Short mmCIF file of C-alpha atoms in Angstrom, two decimals:
data_model
loop_
_atom_site.label_atom_id
_atom_site.label_comp_id
_atom_site.label_asym_id
_atom_site.label_seq_id
_atom_site.Cartn_x
_atom_site.Cartn_y
_atom_site.Cartn_z
CA MET A 1 20.47 21.49 37.23
CA LYS A 2 17.23 20.00 38.46
CA GLU A 3 15.19 21.59 36.01
CA ILE A 4 16.94 19.04 33.22
CA PHE A 5 15.84 16.19 35.33
CA LYS A 6 12.44 17.59 35.49
CA ILE A 7 12.58 17.67 31.36
CA THR A 8 14.05 13.98 31.30
CA MET A 9 11.08 12.72 33.44
CA SER A 10 8.29 14.69 31.60
CA LEU A 11 9.81 13.33 28.25
CA THR A 12 10.38 9.76 29.37
CA ALA A 13 6.59 9.60 30.77
CA VAL A 14 5.49 11.05 27.74
CA CYS A 15 6.96 8.14 26.13
CA ILE A 16 5.76 5.49 28.55
CA ALA A 17 2.06 6.39 28.29
CA ALA A 18 3.00 6.28 24.27
CA SER A 19 4.31 3.11 24.01
CA LEU A 20 1.63 1.84 26.40
CA ILE A 21 -1.01 2.87 24.60
CA LEU A 22 0.22 1.50 21.47
CA GLY A 23 1.17 -1.71 22.86
CA PHE A 24 -2.28 -2.02 24.15
CA VAL A 25 -3.87 -1.32 21.15
CA TYR A 26 -1.41 -3.35 19.28
CA ALA A 27 -2.23 -6.37 21.27
CA LYS A 28 -6.11 -5.72 20.58
CA THR A 29 -5.53 -5.59 16.94
CA ASP A 30 -2.94 -8.08 16.31
CA HIS A 31 -5.09 -11.26 15.91
CA ALA A 32 -7.95 -9.55 13.93
CA ARG A 33 -5.82 -7.69 11.67
CA LYS A 34 -3.63 -11.06 10.43
CA LEU A 35 -7.25 -12.89 9.80
CA ASN A 36 -8.00 -9.95 7.62
CA GLU A 37 -4.61 -10.27 6.40
CA GLU A 38 -5.29 -14.10 5.58
CA ARG A 39 -8.56 -13.18 3.85
CA THR A 40 -6.88 -10.32 1.78
CA GLU A 41 -4.43 -12.58 0.52
CA GLN A 42 -6.89 -15.60 -0.24
CA LYS A 43 -9.09 -12.79 -1.99
CA THR A 44 -6.23 -11.51 -3.81
CA ILE A 45 -4.95 -15.55 -4.82
CA GLN A 46 -8.94 -15.28 -6.28
CA GLY A 47 -9.00 -12.52 -7.95
CA LEU A 48 -4.99 -13.74 -9.88
CA LEU A 49 -7.10 -17.10 -10.84
CA GLY A 50 -9.63 -14.68 -12.32
CA PHE A 51 -12.16 -15.50 -9.76
CA GLY A 52 -13.65 -12.40 -8.62
CA SER A 53 -16.68 -10.81 -7.33
CA ASP A 54 -18.42 -11.11 -11.19
CA GLU A 55 -17.63 -15.30 -11.28
CA LYS A 56 -17.72 -17.39 -8.69
CA ALA A 57 -14.69 -20.42 -8.51
CA PRO A 58 -15.72 -23.64 -9.14
CA ASP A 59 -16.02 -26.26 -6.47
CA ASP A 60 -13.35 -28.43 -7.99
CA LEU A 61 -11.32 -25.97 -7.77
CA LYS A 62 -8.51 -26.76 -4.70
CA ILE A 63 -5.75 -24.26 -3.93
CA PHE A 64 -2.46 -26.33 -2.72
CA PRO A 65 0.34 -24.35 -0.88
CA VAL A 66 4.05 -25.09 -0.78
CA TYR A 67 6.03 -24.33 1.81
CA ARG A 68 9.83 -23.55 1.20
CA TYR A 69 12.10 -23.82 3.70
CA VAL A 70 15.63 -22.84 4.07
CA ILE A 71 17.11 -26.02 6.51
CA THR A 72 20.90 -25.44 7.96
CA SER A 73 22.10 -29.01 9.50
CA PRO A 74 24.46 -29.34 12.40
CA GLN A 75 27.40 -29.70 10.19
CA GLY A 76 26.50 -25.96 9.02
CA GLU A 77 25.29 -27.41 5.45
CA THR A 78 22.61 -25.39 3.96
CA SER A 79 19.84 -27.56 2.22
CA LEU A 80 16.22 -26.44 1.06
CA GLY A 81 12.83 -27.99 2.18
CA TYR A 82 9.97 -28.19 0.05
CA VAL A 83 6.48 -29.59 2.62
CA LEU A 84 4.08 -30.71 -0.10
CA PRO A 85 0.34 -31.94 0.04
CA LEU A 86 0.29 -35.57 -1.71
CA LYS A 87 -3.26 -37.35 -2.24
CA GLY A 88 -4.94 -38.29 0.41
CA ASP A 89 -4.46 -35.28 2.63
CA LYS A 90 -0.71 -36.63 3.68
CA VAL A 91 2.15 -34.20 3.58
CA VAL A 92 6.21 -34.61 3.28
CA LEU A 93 9.03 -32.32 3.68
CA VAL A 94 11.38 -32.88 0.49
CA GLU A 95 14.93 -31.88 1.26
CA LEU A 96 17.06 -31.34 -1.76
CA ASP A 97 20.57 -30.15 -1.34
CA LEU A 98 21.98 -27.08 -3.59
CA SER A 99 22.82 -28.63 -6.37
CA GLY A 100 18.97 -29.85 -6.81
CA LYS A 101 19.07 -33.19 -5.67
CA PRO A 102 17.07 -35.34 -3.36
CA VAL A 103 18.57 -35.63 0.36
CA ARG A 104 15.65 -37.08 2.03
CA VAL A 105 12.18 -36.84 2.54
CA ILE A 106 10.14 -36.65 5.45
CA PRO A 107 6.70 -37.54 6.53
CA ILE A 108 4.99 -35.09 8.31
CA ASP A 109 2.65 -36.18 10.82
CA ALA A 110 -0.25 -33.37 9.79
CA SER A 111 -2.71 -31.90 7.25
CA ILE A 112 -2.01 -29.21 4.74
CA SER A 113 -4.88 -26.93 6.23
CA SER A 114 -3.27 -26.93 9.61
CA LEU A 115 0.11 -25.98 8.64
CA ALA A 116 -1.49 -22.54 7.61
CA ASP A 117 -0.58 -20.65 11.04
CA GLN A 118 3.15 -20.14 10.17
CA ALA A 119 4.17 -20.84 14.50
CA ASN A 120 2.26 -23.93 14.21
CA ARG A 121 3.95 -24.66 11.08
CA ASP A 122 7.56 -23.73 12.06
CA ASN A 123 6.86 -26.16 15.19
CA ILE A 124 6.20 -28.94 13.40
CA ILE A 125 8.62 -28.65 10.41
CA ASN A 126 11.43 -28.28 13.19
CA GLY A 127 10.39 -31.41 15.29
CA ALA A 128 10.01 -33.28 12.11
CA LEU A 129 13.55 -32.07 11.07
CA PRO A 130 17.04 -34.39 12.61
CA LYS A 131 18.14 -33.36 15.86
CA GLY A 132 20.53 -30.36 15.38
CA SER A 133 18.83 -28.92 11.85
CA LYS A 134 17.50 -25.49 11.79
CA SER A 135 14.58 -24.58 9.14
CA VAL A 136 13.38 -20.94 8.69
CA TRP A 137 10.44 -20.37 6.53
CA ALA A 138 10.94 -18.66 3.24
CA GLN A 139 8.69 -18.74 0.79
CA THR A 140 4.29 -19.83 0.10
CA ILE A 141 3.85 -20.90 -3.31
CA PHE A 142 0.20 -21.57 -3.99
CA VAL A 143 -0.61 -24.05 -6.92
CA ALA A 144 -4.01 -24.27 -8.48
CA ASP A 145 -5.09 -27.31 -9.70
CA ARG A 146 -8.70 -28.29 -11.47
CA GLY A 147 -9.74 -32.02 -11.46
CA GLY A 148 -6.51 -33.15 -11.38
CA LYS A 149 -5.13 -30.63 -13.66
CA ARG A 150 -2.52 -27.97 -12.59
CA LEU A 151 -4.23 -24.33 -14.03
CA SER A 152 -1.52 -21.79 -12.39
CA TYR A 153 0.82 -21.32 -10.21
CA VAL A 154 0.35 -17.63 -7.88
CA VAL A 155 3.93 -17.10 -6.62
CA PRO A 156 4.63 -14.13 -4.38
CA GLY A 157 8.17 -12.16 -4.07
CA VAL A 158 10.21 -8.65 -2.80
CA ILE A 159 11.35 -6.23 -4.05
CA GLN A 160 13.24 -2.56 -3.33
CA GLY A 161 10.69 0.11 -3.80
CA PHE A 162 11.15 3.87 -3.72
CA LYS A 163 10.83 3.77 -0.04
CA THR A 164 10.35 0.54 1.72
CA PHE A 165 9.13 -3.00 0.24
CA ILE A 166 6.91 -3.60 -2.45
CA LYS A 167 5.19 -7.12 -2.13
CA LEU A 168 3.73 -8.35 -5.24
CA MET A 169 2.13 -12.16 -6.61
CA VAL A 170 2.27 -13.30 -9.88
CA SER A 171 0.25 -15.94 -11.33
CA LEU A 172 1.38 -18.38 -13.83
CA THR A 173 0.32 -20.63 -15.90
CA PRO A 174 1.90 -23.85 -16.76
CA ASP A 175 3.61 -22.96 -19.41
CA PHE A 176 4.72 -20.21 -17.41
CA THR A 177 2.67 -17.12 -18.82
CA VAL A 178 1.74 -14.56 -16.95
CA SER A 179 -1.60 -14.33 -16.35
CA GLY A 180 -1.86 -11.68 -13.63
CA VAL A 181 -0.19 -9.59 -11.07
CA ALA A 182 -0.57 -7.80 -8.05
CA VAL A 183 0.42 -5.54 -5.63
CA THR A 184 -0.05 -6.91 -2.35
CA TYR A 185 1.90 -4.25 0.21
CA SER A 186 3.52 -1.25 -1.16
CA GLU A 187 4.39 2.19 0.27
CA GLU A 188 4.92 4.23 -2.72
CA ASP A 189 3.35 7.64 -2.89
CA PRO A 190 -0.03 8.61 -4.03
CA GLY A 191 -1.12 9.66 -7.17
CA LEU A 192 2.68 8.96 -8.19
CA GLY A 193 4.61 5.52 -7.76
CA ALA A 194 1.35 4.04 -6.10
CA GLU A 195 -0.26 4.20 -9.48
CA ILE A 196 1.78 0.69 -9.89
CA GLN A 197 -1.30 -1.03 -8.12
CA LYS A 198 -3.65 0.39 -11.24
CA ASP A 199 -5.04 -2.40 -13.73
CA PHE A 200 -3.64 -0.23 -16.61
CA PHE A 201 -0.17 -0.76 -15.32
CA ARG A 202 -0.09 -4.51 -14.17
CA ASN A 203 -1.54 -5.63 -17.25
CA GLN A 204 0.82 -5.06 -18.94
CA PHE A 205 2.46 -8.13 -17.39
CA VAL A 206 -0.27 -10.04 -18.73
CA GLY A 207 0.54 -12.52 -21.25
CA LYS A 208 3.83 -12.40 -21.43
CA THR A 209 5.41 -15.39 -22.10
CA LEU A 210 8.37 -16.75 -20.05
CA ASP A 211 11.27 -15.67 -23.22
CA LEU A 212 9.51 -12.23 -23.53
CA ILE A 213 10.07 -12.08 -19.48
CA LYS A 214 13.40 -12.71 -19.57
CA LYS A 215 14.83 -9.49 -21.52
CA LEU A 216 11.69 -7.64 -20.48
CA SER A 217 12.93 -4.16 -19.71
CA VAL A 218 10.80 -0.21 -18.90
CA VAL A 219 10.83 2.78 -21.49
CA LYS A 220 9.73 6.11 -20.71
CA GLU A 221 7.38 6.52 -23.41
CA PRO A 222 3.89 7.36 -23.21
CA LEU A 223 1.40 4.54 -23.63
CA PRO A 224 -0.22 4.71 -26.04
CA ALA A 225 -4.18 5.49 -25.75
CA ASP A 226 -5.90 2.21 -27.36
CA TYR A 227 -3.47 0.03 -25.65
CA ALA A 228 -4.51 2.12 -22.39
CA LEU A 229 -7.59 1.59 -22.92
CA SER A 230 -7.79 -2.15 -23.66
CA LEU A 231 -5.64 -2.67 -20.32
CA ASP A 232 -8.40 -1.04 -18.48
CA PRO A 233 -11.23 -3.47 -18.83
CA VAL A 234 -13.65 -0.82 -17.39
CA LYS A 235 -12.64 1.52 -19.71
CA ALA A 236 -12.90 -0.30 -22.49
CA LYS A 237 -16.41 -1.77 -21.17
CA GLN A 238 -17.36 2.04 -21.48
CA LYS A 239 -16.24 2.52 -24.64
CA GLY A 240 -18.27 -0.60 -26.52
CA LEU A 241 -15.08 -2.21 -27.32
CA THR A 242 -15.75 -6.23 -27.78
CA ALA A 243 -13.70 -8.57 -26.34
CA GLU A 244 -12.31 -9.48 -29.68
CA GLN A 245 -11.06 -6.04 -30.29
CA VAL A 246 -9.23 -5.76 -26.70
CA LYS A 247 -7.54 -8.88 -27.22
CA GLU A 248 -6.87 -7.54 -30.92
CA ILE A 249 -4.68 -4.77 -29.13
CA LYS A 250 -2.78 -6.68 -26.70
CA THR A 251 -1.78 -9.33 -29.38
CA LYS A 252 -0.58 -6.61 -31.19
CA HIS A 253 1.45 -4.65 -28.07
CA LEU A 254 2.56 -7.89 -26.85
CA ASN A 255 6.16 -7.75 -27.64
CA ASP A 256 6.21 -4.70 -25.87
CA ASP A 257 8.58 -3.47 -22.87
CA ILE A 258 6.60 -2.16 -20.11
CA TYR A 259 5.78 1.71 -20.89
CA ALA A 260 6.90 3.43 -17.25
CA LEU A 261 4.56 5.36 -15.25
CA THR A 262 4.92 8.84 -15.98
CA GLY A 263 7.11 10.75 -12.62
CA ALA A 264 7.00 7.32 -11.24
CA THR A 265 9.88 5.40 -13.31
CA ILE A 266 11.92 3.81 -9.81
CA SER A 267 8.78 2.15 -8.71
CA SER A 268 8.01 1.35 -12.57
CA ARG A 269 11.23 -0.26 -12.93
CA ALA A 270 10.80 -1.77 -9.36
CA LEU A 271 7.81 -3.80 -9.88
CA THR A 272 9.20 -5.09 -13.49
CA LYS A 273 12.15 -5.89 -11.78
CA GLY A 274 9.92 -7.70 -9.19
CA VAL A 275 8.28 -9.63 -11.58
CA VAL A 276 11.04 -10.83 -13.62
CA ASN A 277 13.08 -12.06 -11.03
CA THR A 278 9.98 -13.92 -9.12
CA VAL A 279 9.20 -15.60 -12.49
CA GLN A 280 12.84 -16.69 -13.27
CA LYS A 281 13.47 -17.95 -9.53
CA PHE A 282 10.31 -19.81 -9.98
CA VAL A 283 10.70 -21.88 -12.93
CA LYS A 284 14.49 -22.52 -12.30
CA ARG A 285 12.67 -23.97 -8.29
CA LEU A 286 10.30 -25.47 -9.89
CA GLU A 287 12.35 -27.23 -12.77
CA ILE A 288 14.06 -28.55 -9.94
CA LEU A 289 11.30 -29.19 -7.40
CA ASP A 290 9.37 -31.40 -10.30
CA GLU A 291 12.59 -33.46 -11.24
CA ALA A 292 13.07 -34.04 -7.52
CA ILE A 293 9.34 -35.84 -7.37
CA ARG A 294 9.56 -37.62 -10.31
CA LYS A 295 13.10 -39.17 -8.90
CA GLU A 296 11.64 -40.16 -5.70
CA GLN A 297 8.48 -41.01 -7.34
CA LEU A 298 5.59 -39.29 -4.80
CA SER A 299 2.03 -38.91 -5.91
CA ILE A 300 1.83 -35.10 -5.03
CA ALA A 301 -1.60 -34.10 -4.49
CA PHE A 302 -1.44 -31.51 -7.89
CA MET B 8 -21.42 34.40 15.81
CA ASN B 9 -20.57 31.63 18.39
CA ARG B 10 -17.01 31.35 18.98
CA ASN B 11 -17.16 27.65 17.90
CA VAL B 12 -18.78 28.22 14.68
CA GLN B 13 -16.37 31.24 14.18
CA LEU B 14 -13.34 28.74 14.58
CA LEU B 15 -14.99 25.96 12.13
CA TRP B 16 -14.87 29.18 9.64
CA ASN B 17 -11.72 30.32 10.14
CA GLY B 18 -10.04 27.36 9.71
CA LEU B 19 -12.12 26.65 6.00
CA ILE B 20 -11.31 30.23 4.60
CA PRO B 21 -9.89 32.75 6.27
CA GLU B 22 -6.96 30.72 7.77
CA ASN B 23 -6.85 27.98 5.14
CA PRO B 24 -4.31 25.63 5.88
CA ILE B 25 -2.87 25.40 2.40
CA PHE B 26 -4.17 28.81 0.63
CA ARG B 27 -3.53 31.36 3.84
CA LEU B 28 -1.17 29.72 6.07
CA ALA B 29 0.79 27.76 3.24
CA LEU B 30 1.29 24.96 5.61
CA SER B 31 1.84 21.16 4.43
CA MET B 32 2.39 21.99 0.57
CA CYS B 33 4.40 18.93 0.04
CA PRO B 34 1.26 16.59 0.37
CA ALA B 35 -0.81 19.24 -1.27
CA VAL B 36 1.13 19.46 -4.33
CA ALA B 37 2.26 15.49 -4.73
CA VAL B 38 -1.16 13.60 -3.89
CA THR B 39 -3.98 15.91 -5.17
CA THR B 40 -3.28 14.25 -8.83
CA SER B 41 -7.26 13.38 -8.45
CA VAL B 42 -10.39 14.09 -6.12
CA GLN B 43 -10.43 10.76 -4.81
CA ASN B 44 -7.10 10.80 -3.37
CA GLY B 45 -7.63 14.74 -1.70
CA LEU B 46 -10.36 13.50 -0.46
CA MET B 47 -9.31 10.81 1.23
CA LEU B 48 -5.79 12.56 3.06
CA GLY B 49 -8.25 14.77 3.44
CA LEU B 50 -10.51 12.72 6.43
CA ALA B 51 -7.38 11.11 7.65
CA VAL B 52 -6.01 14.25 8.39
CA ILE B 53 -9.02 15.52 10.21
CA PHE B 54 -9.11 12.50 12.43
CA VAL B 55 -5.32 12.76 13.17
CA GLN B 56 -5.46 16.65 13.91
CA VAL B 57 -8.69 16.49 15.63
CA PHE B 58 -7.29 13.83 17.90
CA SER B 59 -4.13 15.46 18.53
CA SER B 60 -5.58 18.81 19.33
CA CYS B 61 -8.00 17.27 22.22
CA THR B 62 -4.77 15.10 23.41
CA VAL B 63 -2.82 18.20 23.50
CA ALA B 64 -5.62 20.35 25.25
CA ILE B 65 -6.46 17.97 27.92
CA PHE B 66 -2.59 16.79 28.90
CA LYS B 67 -0.81 20.61 27.90
CA SER B 68 -0.11 21.08 32.15
CA PHE B 69 1.77 18.07 32.26
CA ILE B 70 3.90 18.90 29.67
CA HIS B 71 7.10 20.40 30.00
CA PRO B 72 6.56 23.81 27.97
CA ARG B 73 10.79 23.10 26.76
CA ILE B 74 10.21 19.76 25.60
CA ARG B 75 6.72 20.27 23.97
CA ILE B 76 7.98 19.92 20.25
CA PRO B 77 8.87 16.58 21.07
CA ALA B 78 5.98 15.75 22.96
CA TYR B 79 3.48 17.04 20.30
CA VAL B 80 5.15 15.07 17.60
CA ILE B 81 4.83 11.75 20.13
CA VAL B 82 1.38 12.76 20.39
CA ILE B 83 1.00 12.78 16.43
CA ALA B 84 2.65 9.60 15.70
CA LEU B 85 1.08 7.90 18.60
CA TRP B 86 -2.53 9.08 16.85
CA VAL B 87 -1.23 8.68 13.53
CA THR B 88 0.20 4.65 14.47
CA VAL B 89 -2.81 4.17 16.36
CA ILE B 90 -5.60 4.83 13.19
CA ASP B 91 -3.49 2.51 10.75
CA MET B 92 -3.71 -0.31 13.27
CA ILE B 93 -7.17 0.11 14.54
CA LEU B 94 -8.63 1.12 10.98
CA PRO B 95 -7.65 -2.46 8.86
CA VAL B 96 -9.52 -3.86 11.80
CA ILE B 97 -12.35 -2.44 11.32
CA SER B 98 -12.97 -1.59 7.78
CA PRO B 99 -10.36 -3.55 5.79
CA GLU B 100 -11.97 -1.93 2.63
CA VAL B 101 -11.51 1.78 3.86
CA TYR B 102 -7.96 0.94 4.69
CA LYS B 103 -6.85 -0.34 1.77
CA GLN B 104 -8.05 3.24 0.37
CA VAL B 105 -6.38 5.46 3.08
CA GLU B 106 -3.41 2.74 4.15
CA LEU B 107 -0.42 5.06 1.96
CA PHE B 108 -2.01 8.35 3.24
CA VAL B 109 -2.51 7.77 7.13
CA LYS B 110 1.07 7.11 7.09
CA LEU B 111 2.74 10.06 5.64
CA ILE B 112 0.37 12.08 8.05
CA VAL B 113 3.36 12.22 11.16
CA VAL B 114 5.69 15.23 9.72
CA PHE B 115 2.45 17.23 8.41
CA ALA B 116 3.59 20.99 9.15
CA ILE B 117 -0.24 22.35 9.49
CA ILE B 118 -0.93 19.79 12.35
CA ILE B 119 1.88 20.51 14.73
CA SER B 120 1.70 24.22 14.29
CA ARG B 121 -1.90 23.93 15.53
CA LEU B 122 -0.88 21.98 18.55
CA GLU B 123 1.78 25.18 18.95
CA LEU B 124 -0.57 28.08 18.22
CA PHE B 125 -3.77 26.75 19.56
CA ALA B 126 -4.15 23.63 21.42
CA SER B 127 -1.25 24.26 23.61
CA LYS B 128 -3.00 27.76 24.61
CA GLU B 129 -6.67 26.57 24.86
CA PRO B 130 -9.04 24.55 26.10
CA LEU B 131 -10.70 20.79 25.23
CA ILE B 132 -13.63 22.75 23.23
CA PRO B 133 -12.13 25.31 21.42
CA SER B 134 -9.16 22.81 20.60
CA PHE B 135 -11.98 20.55 18.62
CA PHE B 136 -13.54 22.83 16.70
CA ASP B 137 -10.34 24.13 15.69
CA GLY B 138 -8.68 21.40 14.43
CA LEU B 139 -11.74 20.18 13.29
CA GLY B 140 -12.05 23.42 11.43
CA MET B 141 -8.17 22.99 10.28
CA GLY B 142 -8.99 19.75 9.21
CA ILE B 143 -12.03 20.04 6.98
CA GLY B 144 -10.06 23.50 5.52
CA PHE B 145 -7.34 21.02 4.54
CA LEU B 146 -9.96 18.85 2.74
CA PHE B 147 -11.54 21.56 0.83
CA GLY B 148 -8.05 22.88 -0.05
CA LEU B 149 -7.05 19.20 -1.42
CA CYS B 150 -10.20 18.39 -3.05
CA LEU B 151 -10.14 21.53 -4.78
CA ILE B 152 -7.08 21.28 -6.21
CA GLY B 153 -7.61 17.72 -7.03
CA ALA B 154 -10.58 18.58 -8.93
CA ILE B 155 -9.32 21.54 -11.07
CA ARG B 156 -6.01 18.81 -11.84
CA GLU B 157 -7.99 16.01 -12.80
CA PHE B 158 -10.22 17.75 -14.46
CA PHE B 159 -7.99 19.52 -16.70
CA GLY B 160 -5.19 16.21 -16.67
CA THR B 161 -7.32 13.46 -17.44
CA GLY B 162 -11.04 15.15 -18.43
CA GLN B 163 -12.08 13.54 -14.97
CA LEU B 164 -13.52 13.85 -12.19
CA PHE B 165 -14.16 11.05 -9.48
CA GLY B 166 -12.86 8.73 -11.95
CA PHE B 167 -15.54 9.19 -14.23
CA ASP B 168 -14.49 10.37 -17.82
CA ILE B 169 -16.38 13.85 -18.31
CA LEU B 170 -14.39 15.31 -21.82
CA GLY B 171 -13.01 12.07 -22.76
CA PHE B 172 -9.82 13.82 -23.88
CA ASN B 173 -6.69 15.02 -21.62
CA PRO B 174 -6.72 18.69 -22.21
CA LEU B 175 -3.48 19.72 -20.35
CA LEU B 176 -1.32 16.95 -19.22
CA ILE B 177 1.05 19.37 -17.04
CA MET B 178 -1.93 19.58 -14.77
CA VAL B 179 -1.32 15.96 -13.28
CA LEU B 180 2.47 16.29 -12.86
CA PRO B 181 4.00 18.03 -10.09
CA ALA B 182 4.60 21.11 -12.07
CA GLY B 183 1.11 21.51 -12.76
CA GLY B 184 0.44 21.37 -8.39
CA PHE B 185 2.40 24.08 -8.30
CA PHE B 186 0.74 26.20 -10.84
CA VAL B 187 -3.25 25.45 -9.23
CA ILE B 188 -2.33 26.46 -5.96
CA GLY B 189 -0.55 29.58 -7.20
CA PHE B 190 -3.24 30.65 -8.72
CA ILE B 191 -5.86 29.33 -6.37
CA MET B 192 -3.26 31.74 -3.75
CA ALA B 193 -3.63 34.50 -5.86
CA ILE B 194 -7.54 34.15 -5.79
CA PHE B 195 -7.96 34.30 -2.06
CA ASN B 196 -5.10 37.08 -1.34
CA TRP B 197 -6.87 39.15 -4.28
CA ILE B 198 -10.81 38.89 -2.53
CA GLU B 199 -8.88 39.65 0.57
CA TYR B 200 -7.41 42.64 -0.93
CA LYS B 201 -10.54 43.60 -2.58
CA LEU B 202 -12.87 42.85 1.41
CA THR B 203 -9.98 45.05 3.47
CA GLY B 204 -7.76 47.14 0.79
CA LYS B 205 -4.82 46.18 2.42
CA ILE B 206 -1.94 43.66 0.67
CA PRO B 207 -1.55 40.60 1.97
CA THR B 208 1.32 39.56 3.95
CA SER B 209 2.57 36.85 3.19
CA GLY B 210 3.02 32.99 4.91
CA GLY B 211 5.82 31.36 4.88
CA ALA B 212 5.53 27.99 3.22
CA HIS B 213 6.44 24.78 4.56
#
């Protein structure tokens, strides 16, 4: 009997020691990790817009975040709240009911840049809402604006992958053609599912219009060699393909479905479904939001 | 030969985790579609193996012998998680490359078997060198398999095109991994047979 106590104590001590170390490390690294994640997010957005290491973003390019909140009123009714930046660095919260009709417009007393921190933003939004309402952050959409014209939308999405969630970002042109797909988080198996992050797979989505996206599916066929070459900019350069040739091959294969990765059909399907869902939901939401903005005659920043 | 050097050498060839001990075969097949992948996973394993071996070697007298296995699992999980938290702060670029591999390591058979067979009986310094040797041996094995599979499967090495065509696509598929490991293992056994004249006994795969 005494033995079992000793064993219990010993194992408990090991667990407590391990958790203390983990807690200490977490507390020390949490802040820096979040900063790094934000920086990576910004980099991903810039990359999706086509501005990376070789091409610097122009000065008149502005990226505005639009925060979507789910609001529950004291009566238990659900509505949606969009935090929109207005011209002149003002911010409003537009509350829409589930059918898309604007309920009210609440001015927010903060600048859009000060709302970047989520804890701070949640407090401000909750404070601005009528007493008893609850709000939960749902999504942040980014709108890139250049010289007063919408350049593109960057929409984050999430989907169930092979093991855990795949987080992705899709950039769309104003007429809802996919201009880029990035995987921001995934735990797919290296060498198999993790290949979804590679250029030759992600770039298959680029150029697909909304009509094509709506009926997009995955085929278990090998990727045609010329198409594979044109999707990977590094390899295309090595082979000496000109920009026109790359464009020609891409146009030829524009109506193709997504070619599944060998040995990773589930991951390929997951990312495809993720992109399709993200785009479709976003297009619907933006339609409703733009309609509401027109009705309320808001002069939004983008 | 100095014992520490011998321990290092031991992990690299005579007791190579993949080809001689036949441990951690799952990652050895799944991950090694390219040299790059093998290198990243190998580096991550070296760190976790060395840290875990040292921790167990220091604290072995505090761990009750009847709960040593769960305690070892906690030690390994602890180091994996610590590396997973610290690395993105120190170097986000490197972390992006090894992120997926680090999280796989908790369940590797090679690490817990070295803790059980070596670090729980030996003092700190030999444990360190045993862990380092095993880690390097694992890295060597992964890179060797990865190089063969990448070269024959895609005609590349380290992502650079060498042949310009795919000689044997099957090599990058899971079946190719089994072929490559089987052949290398056979070569190791053949060398041992030539050197000692004895037919090698088979190790149990995990």
